[in-house]
One Martini backbone bead per residue (centre of mass of N, CA, C, O) as a GRO file, in nm:
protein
  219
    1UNK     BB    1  -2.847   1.284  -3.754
    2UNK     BB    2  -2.934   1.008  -3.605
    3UNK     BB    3  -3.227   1.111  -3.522
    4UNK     BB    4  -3.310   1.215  -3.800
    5UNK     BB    5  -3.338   0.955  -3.929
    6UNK     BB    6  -3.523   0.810  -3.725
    7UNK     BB    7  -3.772   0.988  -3.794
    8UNK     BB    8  -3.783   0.945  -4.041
    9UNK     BB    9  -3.818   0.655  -4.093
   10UNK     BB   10  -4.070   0.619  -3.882
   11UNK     BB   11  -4.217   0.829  -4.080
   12UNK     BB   12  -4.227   0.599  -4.313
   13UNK     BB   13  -4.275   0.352  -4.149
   14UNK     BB   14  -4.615   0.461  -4.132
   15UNK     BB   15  -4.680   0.554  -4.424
   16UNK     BB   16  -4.679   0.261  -4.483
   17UNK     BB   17  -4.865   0.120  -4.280
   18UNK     BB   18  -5.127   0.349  -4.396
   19UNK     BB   19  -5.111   0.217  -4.704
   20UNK     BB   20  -5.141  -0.105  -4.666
   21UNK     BB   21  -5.406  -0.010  -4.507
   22UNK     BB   22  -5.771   0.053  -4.488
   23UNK     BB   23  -5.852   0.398  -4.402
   24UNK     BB   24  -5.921   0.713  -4.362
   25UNK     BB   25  -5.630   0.797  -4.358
   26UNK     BB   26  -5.555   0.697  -4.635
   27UNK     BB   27  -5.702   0.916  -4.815
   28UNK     BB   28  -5.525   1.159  -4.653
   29UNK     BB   29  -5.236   1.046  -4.790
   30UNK     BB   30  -5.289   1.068  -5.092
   31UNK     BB   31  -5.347   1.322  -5.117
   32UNK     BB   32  -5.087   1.465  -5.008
   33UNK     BB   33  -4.889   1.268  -5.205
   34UNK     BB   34  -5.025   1.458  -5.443
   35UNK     BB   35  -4.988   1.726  -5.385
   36UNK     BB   36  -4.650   1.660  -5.363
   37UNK     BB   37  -4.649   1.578  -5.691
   38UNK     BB   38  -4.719   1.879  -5.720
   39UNK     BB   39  -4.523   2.067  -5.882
   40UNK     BB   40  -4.244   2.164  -5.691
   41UNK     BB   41  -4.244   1.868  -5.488
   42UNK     BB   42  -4.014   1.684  -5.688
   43UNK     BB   43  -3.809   1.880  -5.697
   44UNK     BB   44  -3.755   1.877  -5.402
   45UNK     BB   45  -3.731   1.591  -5.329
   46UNK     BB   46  -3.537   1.528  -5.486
   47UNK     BB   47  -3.301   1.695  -5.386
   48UNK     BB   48  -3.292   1.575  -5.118
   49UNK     BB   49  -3.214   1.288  -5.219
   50UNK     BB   50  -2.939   1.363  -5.331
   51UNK     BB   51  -2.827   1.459  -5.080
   52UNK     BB   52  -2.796   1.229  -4.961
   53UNK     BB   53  -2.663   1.035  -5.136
   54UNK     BB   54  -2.409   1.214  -5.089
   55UNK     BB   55  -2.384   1.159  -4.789
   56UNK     BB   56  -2.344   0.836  -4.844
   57UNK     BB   57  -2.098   0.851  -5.023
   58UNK     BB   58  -1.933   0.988  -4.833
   59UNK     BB   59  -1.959   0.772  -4.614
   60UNK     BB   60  -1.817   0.551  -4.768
   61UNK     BB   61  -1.575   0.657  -4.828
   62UNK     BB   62  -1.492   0.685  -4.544
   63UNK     BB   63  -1.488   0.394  -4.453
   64UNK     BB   64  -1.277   0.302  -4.674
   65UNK     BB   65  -1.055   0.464  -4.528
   66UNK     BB   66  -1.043   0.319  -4.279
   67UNK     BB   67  -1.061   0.048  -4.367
   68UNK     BB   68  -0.705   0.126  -4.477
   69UNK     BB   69  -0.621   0.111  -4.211
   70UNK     BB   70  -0.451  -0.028  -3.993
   71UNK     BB   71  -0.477  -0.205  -3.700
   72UNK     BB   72  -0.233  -0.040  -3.552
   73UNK     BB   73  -0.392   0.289  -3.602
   74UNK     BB   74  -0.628   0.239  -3.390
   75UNK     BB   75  -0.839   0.368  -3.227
   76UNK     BB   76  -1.100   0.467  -2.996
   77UNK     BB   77  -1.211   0.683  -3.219
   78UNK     BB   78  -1.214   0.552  -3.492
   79UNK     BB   79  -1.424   0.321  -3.414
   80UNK     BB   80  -1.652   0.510  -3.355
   81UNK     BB   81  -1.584   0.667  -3.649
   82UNK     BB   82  -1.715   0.406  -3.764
   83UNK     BB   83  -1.992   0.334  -3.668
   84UNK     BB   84  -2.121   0.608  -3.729
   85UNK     BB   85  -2.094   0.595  -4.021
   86UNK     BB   86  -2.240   0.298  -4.066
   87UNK     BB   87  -2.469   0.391  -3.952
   88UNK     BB   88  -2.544   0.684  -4.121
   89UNK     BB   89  -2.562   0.494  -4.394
   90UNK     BB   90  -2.783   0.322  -4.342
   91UNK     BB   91  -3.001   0.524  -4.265
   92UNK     BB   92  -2.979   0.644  -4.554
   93UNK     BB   93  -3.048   0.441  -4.689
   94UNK     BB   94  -3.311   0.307  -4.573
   95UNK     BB   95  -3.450   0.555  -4.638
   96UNK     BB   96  -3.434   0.568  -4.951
   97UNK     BB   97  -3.603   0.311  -4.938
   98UNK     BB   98  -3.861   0.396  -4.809
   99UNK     BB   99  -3.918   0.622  -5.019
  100UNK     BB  100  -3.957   0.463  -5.234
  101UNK     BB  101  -4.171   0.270  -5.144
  102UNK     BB  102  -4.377   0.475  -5.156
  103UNK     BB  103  -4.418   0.581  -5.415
  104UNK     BB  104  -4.501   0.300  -5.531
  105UNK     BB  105  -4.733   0.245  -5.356
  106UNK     BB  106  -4.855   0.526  -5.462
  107UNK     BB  107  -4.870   0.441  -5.783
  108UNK     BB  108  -5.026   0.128  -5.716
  109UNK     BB  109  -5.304   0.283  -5.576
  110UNK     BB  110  -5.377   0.444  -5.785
  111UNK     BB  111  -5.363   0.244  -6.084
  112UNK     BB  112  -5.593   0.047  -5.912
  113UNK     BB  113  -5.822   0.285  -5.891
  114UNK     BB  114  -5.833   0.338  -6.194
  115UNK     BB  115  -5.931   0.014  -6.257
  116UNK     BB  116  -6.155   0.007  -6.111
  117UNK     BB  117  -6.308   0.268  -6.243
  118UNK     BB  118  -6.262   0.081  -6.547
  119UNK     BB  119  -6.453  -0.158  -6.421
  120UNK     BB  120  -6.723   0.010  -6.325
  121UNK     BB  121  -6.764   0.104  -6.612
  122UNK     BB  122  -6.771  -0.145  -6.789
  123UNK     BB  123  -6.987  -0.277  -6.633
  124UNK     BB  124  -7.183  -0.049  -6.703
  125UNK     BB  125  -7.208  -0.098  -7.008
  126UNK     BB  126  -7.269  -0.397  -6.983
  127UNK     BB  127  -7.533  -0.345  -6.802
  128UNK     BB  128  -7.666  -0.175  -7.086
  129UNK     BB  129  -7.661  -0.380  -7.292
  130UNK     BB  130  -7.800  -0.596  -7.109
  131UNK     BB  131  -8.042  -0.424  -7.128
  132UNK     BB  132  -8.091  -0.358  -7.376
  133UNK     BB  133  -8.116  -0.640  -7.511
  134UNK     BB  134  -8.383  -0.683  -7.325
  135UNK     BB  135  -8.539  -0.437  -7.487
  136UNK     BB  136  -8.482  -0.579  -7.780
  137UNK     BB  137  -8.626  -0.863  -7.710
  138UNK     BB  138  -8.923  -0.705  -7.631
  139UNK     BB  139  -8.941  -0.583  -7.903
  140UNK     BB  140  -8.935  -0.840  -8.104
  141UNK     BB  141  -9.159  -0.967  -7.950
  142UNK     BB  142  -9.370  -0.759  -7.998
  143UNK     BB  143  -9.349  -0.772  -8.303
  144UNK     BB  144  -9.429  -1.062  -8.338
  145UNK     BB  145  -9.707  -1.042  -8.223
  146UNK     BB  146  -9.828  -0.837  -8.435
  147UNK     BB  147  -9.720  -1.020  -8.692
  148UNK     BB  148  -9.929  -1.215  -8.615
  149UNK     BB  149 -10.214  -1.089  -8.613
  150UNK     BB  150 -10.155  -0.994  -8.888
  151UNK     BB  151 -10.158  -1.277  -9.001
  152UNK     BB  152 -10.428  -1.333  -8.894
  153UNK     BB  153 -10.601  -1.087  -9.007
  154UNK     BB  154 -10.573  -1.171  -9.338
  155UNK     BB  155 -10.677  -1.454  -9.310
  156UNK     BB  156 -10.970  -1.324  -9.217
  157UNK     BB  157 -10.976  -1.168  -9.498
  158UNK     BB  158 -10.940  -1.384  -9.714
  159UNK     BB  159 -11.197  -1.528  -9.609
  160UNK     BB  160 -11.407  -1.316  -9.653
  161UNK     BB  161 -11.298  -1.249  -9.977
  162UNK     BB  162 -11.393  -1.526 -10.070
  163UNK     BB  163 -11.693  -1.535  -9.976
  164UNK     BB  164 -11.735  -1.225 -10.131
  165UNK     BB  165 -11.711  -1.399 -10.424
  166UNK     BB  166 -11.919  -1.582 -10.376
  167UNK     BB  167 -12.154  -1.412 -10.404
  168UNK     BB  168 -12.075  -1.261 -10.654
  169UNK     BB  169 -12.114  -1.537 -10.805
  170UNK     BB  170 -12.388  -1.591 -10.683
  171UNK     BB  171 -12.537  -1.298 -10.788
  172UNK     BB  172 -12.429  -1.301 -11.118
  173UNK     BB  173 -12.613  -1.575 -11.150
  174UNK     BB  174 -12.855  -1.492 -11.100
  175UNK     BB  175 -12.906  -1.237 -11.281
  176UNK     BB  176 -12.889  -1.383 -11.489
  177UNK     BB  177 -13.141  -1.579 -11.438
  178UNK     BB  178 -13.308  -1.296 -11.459
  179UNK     BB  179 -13.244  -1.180 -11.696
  180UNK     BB  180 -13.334  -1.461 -11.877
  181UNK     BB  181 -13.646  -1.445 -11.749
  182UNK     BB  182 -13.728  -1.134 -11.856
  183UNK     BB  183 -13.654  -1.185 -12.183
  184UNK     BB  184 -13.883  -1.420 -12.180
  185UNK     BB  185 -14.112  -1.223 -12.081
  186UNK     BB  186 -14.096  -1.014 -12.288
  187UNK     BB  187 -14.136  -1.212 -12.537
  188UNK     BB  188 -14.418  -1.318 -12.401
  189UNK     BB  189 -14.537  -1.007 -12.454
  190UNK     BB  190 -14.486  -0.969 -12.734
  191UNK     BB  191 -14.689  -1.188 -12.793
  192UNK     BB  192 -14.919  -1.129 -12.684
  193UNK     BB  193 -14.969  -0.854 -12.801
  194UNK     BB  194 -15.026  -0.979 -13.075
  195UNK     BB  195 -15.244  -1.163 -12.998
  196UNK     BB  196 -15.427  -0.924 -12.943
  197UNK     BB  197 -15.427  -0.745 -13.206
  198UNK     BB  198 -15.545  -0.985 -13.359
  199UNK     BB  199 -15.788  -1.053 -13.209
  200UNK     BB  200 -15.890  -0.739 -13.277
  201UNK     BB  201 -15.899  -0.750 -13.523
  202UNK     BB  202 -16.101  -1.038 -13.558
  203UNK     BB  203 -16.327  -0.876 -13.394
  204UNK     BB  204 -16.332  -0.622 -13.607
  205UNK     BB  205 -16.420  -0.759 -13.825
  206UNK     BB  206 -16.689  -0.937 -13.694
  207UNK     BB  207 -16.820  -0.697 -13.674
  208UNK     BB  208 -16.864  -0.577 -13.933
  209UNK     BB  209 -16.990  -0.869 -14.048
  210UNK     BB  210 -17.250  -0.805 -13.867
  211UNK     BB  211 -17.365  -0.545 -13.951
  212UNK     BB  212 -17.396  -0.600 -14.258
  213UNK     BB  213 -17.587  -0.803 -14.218
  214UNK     BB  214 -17.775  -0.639 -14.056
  215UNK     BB  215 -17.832  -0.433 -14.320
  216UNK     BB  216 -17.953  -0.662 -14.497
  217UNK     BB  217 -18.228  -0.716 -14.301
  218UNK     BB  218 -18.366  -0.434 -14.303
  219UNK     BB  219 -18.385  -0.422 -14.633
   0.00000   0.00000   0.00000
């Protein structure tokens, strides 16, 4: 038992040994011990460590029993049989102790995993919020310069719009001044006609009483 015990320690504190440094063994003895924690290696293993416990109480029994014995009916057997009890107790416990010890260093390296994992996600969500934020800043700029032109042109539009209505009232006011230099020409052919009129009426009278004239001289 003595033996069997010595080599579990060693292989124990080996699995700590190759848990606490970074090393590609590690992450093969990782992954052993998630197959082991699955299905029905957990209810193995506690089984296991009850045993032990249970051979451990025993043996502190026995241990108690002994050292309750006065020291005059000790023999050279006894004294072997309290070491031997000493020892196989020692190792039992000791075994009980890195076995817990493995399981903790193997969920805080689990946990540690998952932590990271976790921190490398939030990293990359943080690193596209703040790439959207600066695709959102170039797109506001984008959009600005935009509002900017359309307001530049807006204001050349109301410039021309402007200049274009100066014309139109430029160009109304003529109208108007040409309707009524028209109006004025018209008046004035109108009178002309009639001066026209009369002096043809005016001519063909002194027509008349020239003819008349004549044909009283001739007769």
């Amino acid at each position: 038992m003595i033996q069997l015990f010595f080599t579990v320690i060693f292989c124990e504190m080996a699995v700590i040994l190759l848990l606490l440094f970074k090393t590609p063994l590690r992450k093969l003895e990782i992954m052993a011990l998630d197959r082991v924690k699955r299905g029905s290696g957990p209810l193995v293993v506690k089984s296991v460590g009850a045993t032990v416990l249970v051979m451990m109480t025993y043996s502190v029994y026995t241990i108690r029993e002994l050292n309750s014995r006065p020291v005059e009916s000790f023999n050279p057997t006894d004294q072997v049989l309290l070491a031997y009890e000493v020892l196989d107790t020692s190792l039992m416990g000791f075994s009980l102790f890195l076995a817990l010890m493995i399981d903790r260093l193997h969920h805080y390296i689990r946990e540690l995993r998952i932590l990271r994992k976790t921190m490398e996600a939030a990293k990359k969500q943080s690193r596209e919020v703040d790439e959207g934020k600066k695709a959102n800043g170039a797109e506001v700029n984008a959009l600005k310069e935009e509002v900017t032109a359309m307001k530049t042109m807006i204001n050349i539009l109301e410039s021309e719009c402007k200049a274009k209505e100066k014309e139109l009232k430029a160009a109304e006011s003529n109208s108007e001044s040409l309707k009524k230099q028209s109006e004025g020409l018209l008046l004035e052919y109108d009178r002309l006609l009639e001066d026209n009129q009369s002096l043809r009426s005016q001519l063909h009278s002194l027509d008349q009483s020239l003819a008349n004239s004549d044909g009283k001289k001739n007769m």
